[in-house]
């Protein structure tokens, strides 16, 4: 994969008492949500559009979800 093909992962994380959707490598928040479910739905759309990975964290900062929406090897089962 060339440098031009490197994509930025989409993260769902806390921001105060809200849920933030952020793109890896950016300090800016793409969008804030009151409910984690809404943030995940929005982030999933971004990850699919960018053919990248969606990563979600719990309130304590631990990763609890990783889904890939692109650049998977066709040889990988599952």
Coordinates of N, CA, C and O in Angstrom, one line a residue:
X1 N 0.8 -1.2 0.0 CA 0.0 0.0 0.0 C 0.9 1.2 0.0 O 1.8 1.4 0.8
X2 N 0.6 2.2 -0.9 CA 1.4 3.4 -1.0 C 1.0 4.4 0.0 O -0.1 4.2 0.6
X3 N 1.7 5.4 0.2 CA 1.4 6.5 1.2 C 0.0 7.1 0.8 O -0.7 7.5 1.7
X4 N -0.3 7.3 -0.5 CA -1.5 7.9 -0.9 C -2.7 7.0 -0.5 O -3.8 7.5 -0.4
X5 N -2.5 5.7 -0.4 CA -3.6 4.8 -0.1 C -3.9 4.7 1.4 O -4.8 4.1 1.8
X6 N -3.0 5.2 2.3 CA -3.1 5.1 3.7 C -4.4 5.9 4.1 O -4.6 7.0 3.8
X7 N -5.3 5.2 4.8 CA -6.5 5.8 5.3 C -6.5 6.1 6.8 O -5.7 5.5 7.5
X8 N -7.3 7.0 7.2 CA -7.4 7.3 8.6 C -8.5 6.6 9.3 O -9.7 6.6 8.8
X9 N -8.2 5.9 10.4 CA -9.2 5.2 11.1 C -10.2 6.2 11.7 O -9.9 7.4 12.0
X10 N -11.5 5.8 11.9 CA -12.5 6.6 12.5 C -12.7 6.1 14.0 O -12.9 4.9 14.2
X11 N -12.7 7.0 14.9 CA -12.7 6.7 16.3 C -14.0 7.2 16.9 O -14.4 8.3 16.6
X12 N -14.6 6.4 17.8 CA -15.7 6.9 18.7 C -15.2 6.8 20.1 O -14.7 5.8 20.6
X13 N -15.2 8.0 20.7 CA -14.6 8.1 22.1 C -15.4 9.2 22.9 O -16.3 9.9 22.3
X14 N -15.1 9.2 24.1 CA -15.9 10.2 25.0 C -15.3 11.6 24.8 O -14.1 11.8 24.5
X15 N -16.1 12.6 25.1 CA -15.7 14.0 25.1 C -16.6 14.6 26.2 O -17.7 15.0 25.9
X16 N -16.1 14.7 27.4 CA -16.9 15.1 28.5 C -18.0 14.1 28.7 O -17.7 12.9 28.8
X17 N -19.3 14.5 28.8 CA -20.4 13.6 28.9 C -21.0 13.2 27.6 O -22.1 12.5 27.6
X18 N -20.4 13.5 26.5 CA -20.9 13.2 25.2 C -20.0 12.2 24.5 O -18.9 11.8 25.0
X19 N -20.4 11.7 23.3 CA -19.6 10.8 22.5 C -19.1 11.6 21.2 O -19.9 12.2 20.6
X20 N -17.8 11.5 21.0 CA -17.2 12.2 19.8 C -16.8 11.2 18.8 O -16.3 10.1 19.0
X21 N -17.0 11.6 17.5 CA -16.4 10.9 16.4 C -15.2 11.7 15.9 O -15.4 12.9 15.6
X22 N -14.1 11.0 15.8 CA -12.8 11.7 15.4 C -12.2 10.9 14.3 O -12.3 9.7 14.2
X23 N -11.4 11.5 13.4 CA -10.6 10.9 12.4 C -9.2 10.9 13.0 O -8.7 11.9 13.4
X24 N -8.6 9.7 12.9 CA -7.2 9.5 13.4 C -6.3 10.5 12.8 O -6.4 10.8 11.6
X25 N -5.4 11.1 13.6 CA -4.5 12.1 13.0 C -5.0 13.5 13.1 O -4.2 14.5 12.8
X26 N -6.2 13.7 13.4 CA -6.8 15.1 13.5 C -7.1 15.4 14.9 O -7.6 14.5 15.7
X27 N -6.9 16.6 15.3 CA -7.3 17.1 16.7 C -8.7 17.5 16.7 O -9.3 17.7 17.8
X28 N -9.3 17.7 15.6 CA -10.7 18.2 15.5 C -11.7 17.0 15.7 O -11.5 15.9 15.2
X29 N -12.8 17.3 16.3 CA -13.9 16.4 16.4 C -14.8 16.5 15.2 O -15.2 17.7 14.8
X30 N -15.1 15.4 14.6 CA -16.0 15.5 13.4 C -17.4 15.8 13.8 O -18.1 16.6 13.2
X31 N -17.9 15.2 14.9 CA -19.3 15.4 15.3 C -19.4 14.9 16.8 O -18.8 13.9 17.1
X32 N -20.3 15.6 17.5 CA -20.6 15.1 18.9 C -22.0 14.6 19.0 O -22.9 15.1 18.3
X33 N -22.2 13.6 19.9 CA -23.5 13.0 20.1 C -23.8 12.8 21.5 O -22.9 12.6 22.3
X34 N -25.1 12.8 21.9 CA -25.5 12.5 23.2 C -25.5 11.0 23.5 O -25.2 10.5 24.6
X35 N -25.8 10.2 22.5 CA -25.8 8.7 22.6 C -24.7 8.0 21.8 O -24.4 8.4 20.7
X36 N -24.1 7.0 22.4 CA -23.0 6.3 21.7 C -23.5 5.6 20.5 O -22.8 5.5 19.5
X37 N -24.8 5.1 20.5 CA -25.3 4.4 19.4 C -25.4 5.3 18.1 O -25.1 4.9 17.0
X38 N -25.8 6.6 18.4 CA -25.8 7.6 17.3 C -24.4 7.9 16.7 O -24.2 8.0 15.5
X39 N -23.4 8.0 17.6 CA -22.1 8.2 17.2 C -21.5 7.0 16.4 O -20.9 7.2 15.4
X40 N -21.9 5.8 16.8 CA -21.4 4.6 16.1 C -22.0 4.6 14.7 O -21.3 4.2 13.7
X41 N -23.3 4.9 14.6 CA -24.0 4.9 13.3 C -23.3 5.9 12.3 O -23.0 5.6 11.2
X42 N -23.0 7.1 12.8 CA -22.4 8.1 12.0 C -21.0 7.7 11.6 O -20.5 7.8 10.5
X43 N -20.2 7.2 12.6 CA -18.8 6.7 12.4 C -18.8 5.6 11.4 O -17.8 5.5 10.6
X44 N -19.7 4.7 11.4 CA -19.8 3.6 10.5 C -19.9 4.1 9.1 O -19.2 3.6 8.2
X45 N -20.7 5.1 8.9 CA -20.9 5.6 7.6 C -19.6 6.3 7.1 O -19.2 6.1 5.9
X46 N -18.9 7.0 7.9 CA -17.6 7.5 7.6 C -16.5 6.5 7.2 O -15.8 6.6 6.3
X47 N -16.5 5.4 8.0 CA -15.6 4.3 7.8 C -15.8 3.6 6.5 O -14.9 3.3 5.8
X48 N -17.1 3.4 6.2 CA -17.5 2.7 4.9 C -17.1 3.6 3.8 O -16.5 3.1 2.8
X49 N -17.4 4.9 3.9 CA -17.1 5.8 2.8 C -15.5 5.9 2.6 O -15.1 6.0 1.4
X50 N -14.8 5.9 3.7 CA -13.3 6.0 3.5 C -12.6 4.7 3.4 O -11.4 4.6 3.3
X51 N -13.4 3.6 3.4 CA -12.9 2.2 3.4 C -11.8 2.1 4.4 O -10.6 1.7 4.1
X52 N -12.1 2.3 5.6 CA -11.1 2.3 6.7 C -11.7 1.5 7.9 O -12.7 0.8 7.8
X53 N -11.1 1.7 9.0 CA -11.5 0.9 10.2 C -12.2 1.8 11.2 O -11.9 3.0 11.4
X54 N -13.2 1.2 11.8 CA -14.0 1.9 12.9 C -13.5 1.3 14.2 O -13.5 0.1 14.4
X55 N -13.1 2.2 15.1 CA -12.6 1.8 16.5 C -13.4 2.6 17.5 O -13.6 3.8 17.4
X56 N -14.0 1.8 18.5 CA -14.8 2.5 19.5 C -14.2 2.2 20.9 O -13.7 1.1 21.1
X57 N -14.3 3.1 21.8 CA -13.8 3.0 23.1 C -15.0 3.1 24.1 O -16.0 3.7 23.9
X58 N -14.8 2.4 25.3 CA -15.7 2.6 26.4 C -15.4 3.9 27.1 O -14.4 4.6 26.8
X59 N -16.3 4.2 28.1 CA -16.0 5.5 28.8 C -14.7 5.4 29.6 O -14.1 6.5 29.8
X60 N -14.2 4.2 29.9 CA -12.9 4.2 30.6 C -11.7 4.2 29.7 O -10.6 4.1 30.1
X61 N -12.0 4.3 28.4 CA -10.9 4.5 27.4 C -10.4 3.2 26.7 O -9.7 3.2 25.8
X62 N -10.9 2.0 27.2 CA -10.6 0.8 26.6 C -11.3 0.5 25.3 O -12.5 0.8 25.2
X63 N -10.6 0.0 24.3 CA -11.2 -0.3 23.1 C -12.2 -1.5 23.2 O -11.8 -2.5 23.8
X64 N -13.4 -1.4 22.7 CA -14.4 -2.4 22.8 C -14.9 -2.9 21.5 O -15.7 -3.8 21.4
X65 N -14.5 -2.2 20.4 CA -15.0 -2.5 19.1 C -14.0 -2.1 18.0 O -13.4 -1.0 18.0
X66 N -13.8 -3.0 17.0 CA -12.9 -2.8 15.9 C -13.6 -3.4 14.7 O -13.7 -4.6 14.7
X67 N -14.0 -2.6 13.7 CA -14.6 -3.2 12.5 C -13.9 -2.6 11.3 O -13.7 -1.3 11.2
X68 N -13.5 -3.4 10.3 CA -12.8 -2.9 9.1 C -13.8 -2.8 8.0 O -14.6 -3.8 7.8
X69 N -13.8 -1.7 7.2 CA -14.7 -1.5 6.1 C -13.9 -1.3 4.8 O -14.5 -0.7 3.9
X70 N -12.7 -1.9 4.7 CA -12.0 -1.8 3.5 C -10.6 -2.3 3.6 O -10.1 -2.5 4.7
X71 N -10.0 -2.5 2.5 CA -8.6 -2.9 2.4 C -8.3 -4.2 3.1 O -7.2 -4.5 3.5
X72 N -9.3 -5.1 3.2 CA -9.1 -6.4 3.7 C -8.5 -7.3 2.6 O -8.9 -7.2 1.5
X73 N -7.7 -8.2 3.0 CA -7.1 -9.2 2.1 C -8.2 -10.2 1.7 O -8.9 -10.7 2.5
X74 N -8.4 -10.4 0.4 CA -9.4 -11.4 -0.1 C -9.1 -12.8 0.3 O -9.9 -13.7 0.3
X75 N -7.9 -13.0 0.8 CA -7.4 -14.4 1.2 C -7.8 -14.7 2.6 O -7.7 -15.8 3.1
X76 N -8.2 -13.6 3.4 CA -8.5 -13.8 4.8 C -9.9 -14.3 4.9 O -10.9 -13.8 4.4
X77 N -10.1 -15.4 5.7 CA -11.4 -16.0 6.0 C -12.1 -15.2 7.0 O -11.5 -14.6 7.9
X78 N -13.5 -15.2 6.9 CA -14.3 -14.6 7.9 C -14.9 -13.4 7.4 O -15.6 -12.6 7.8

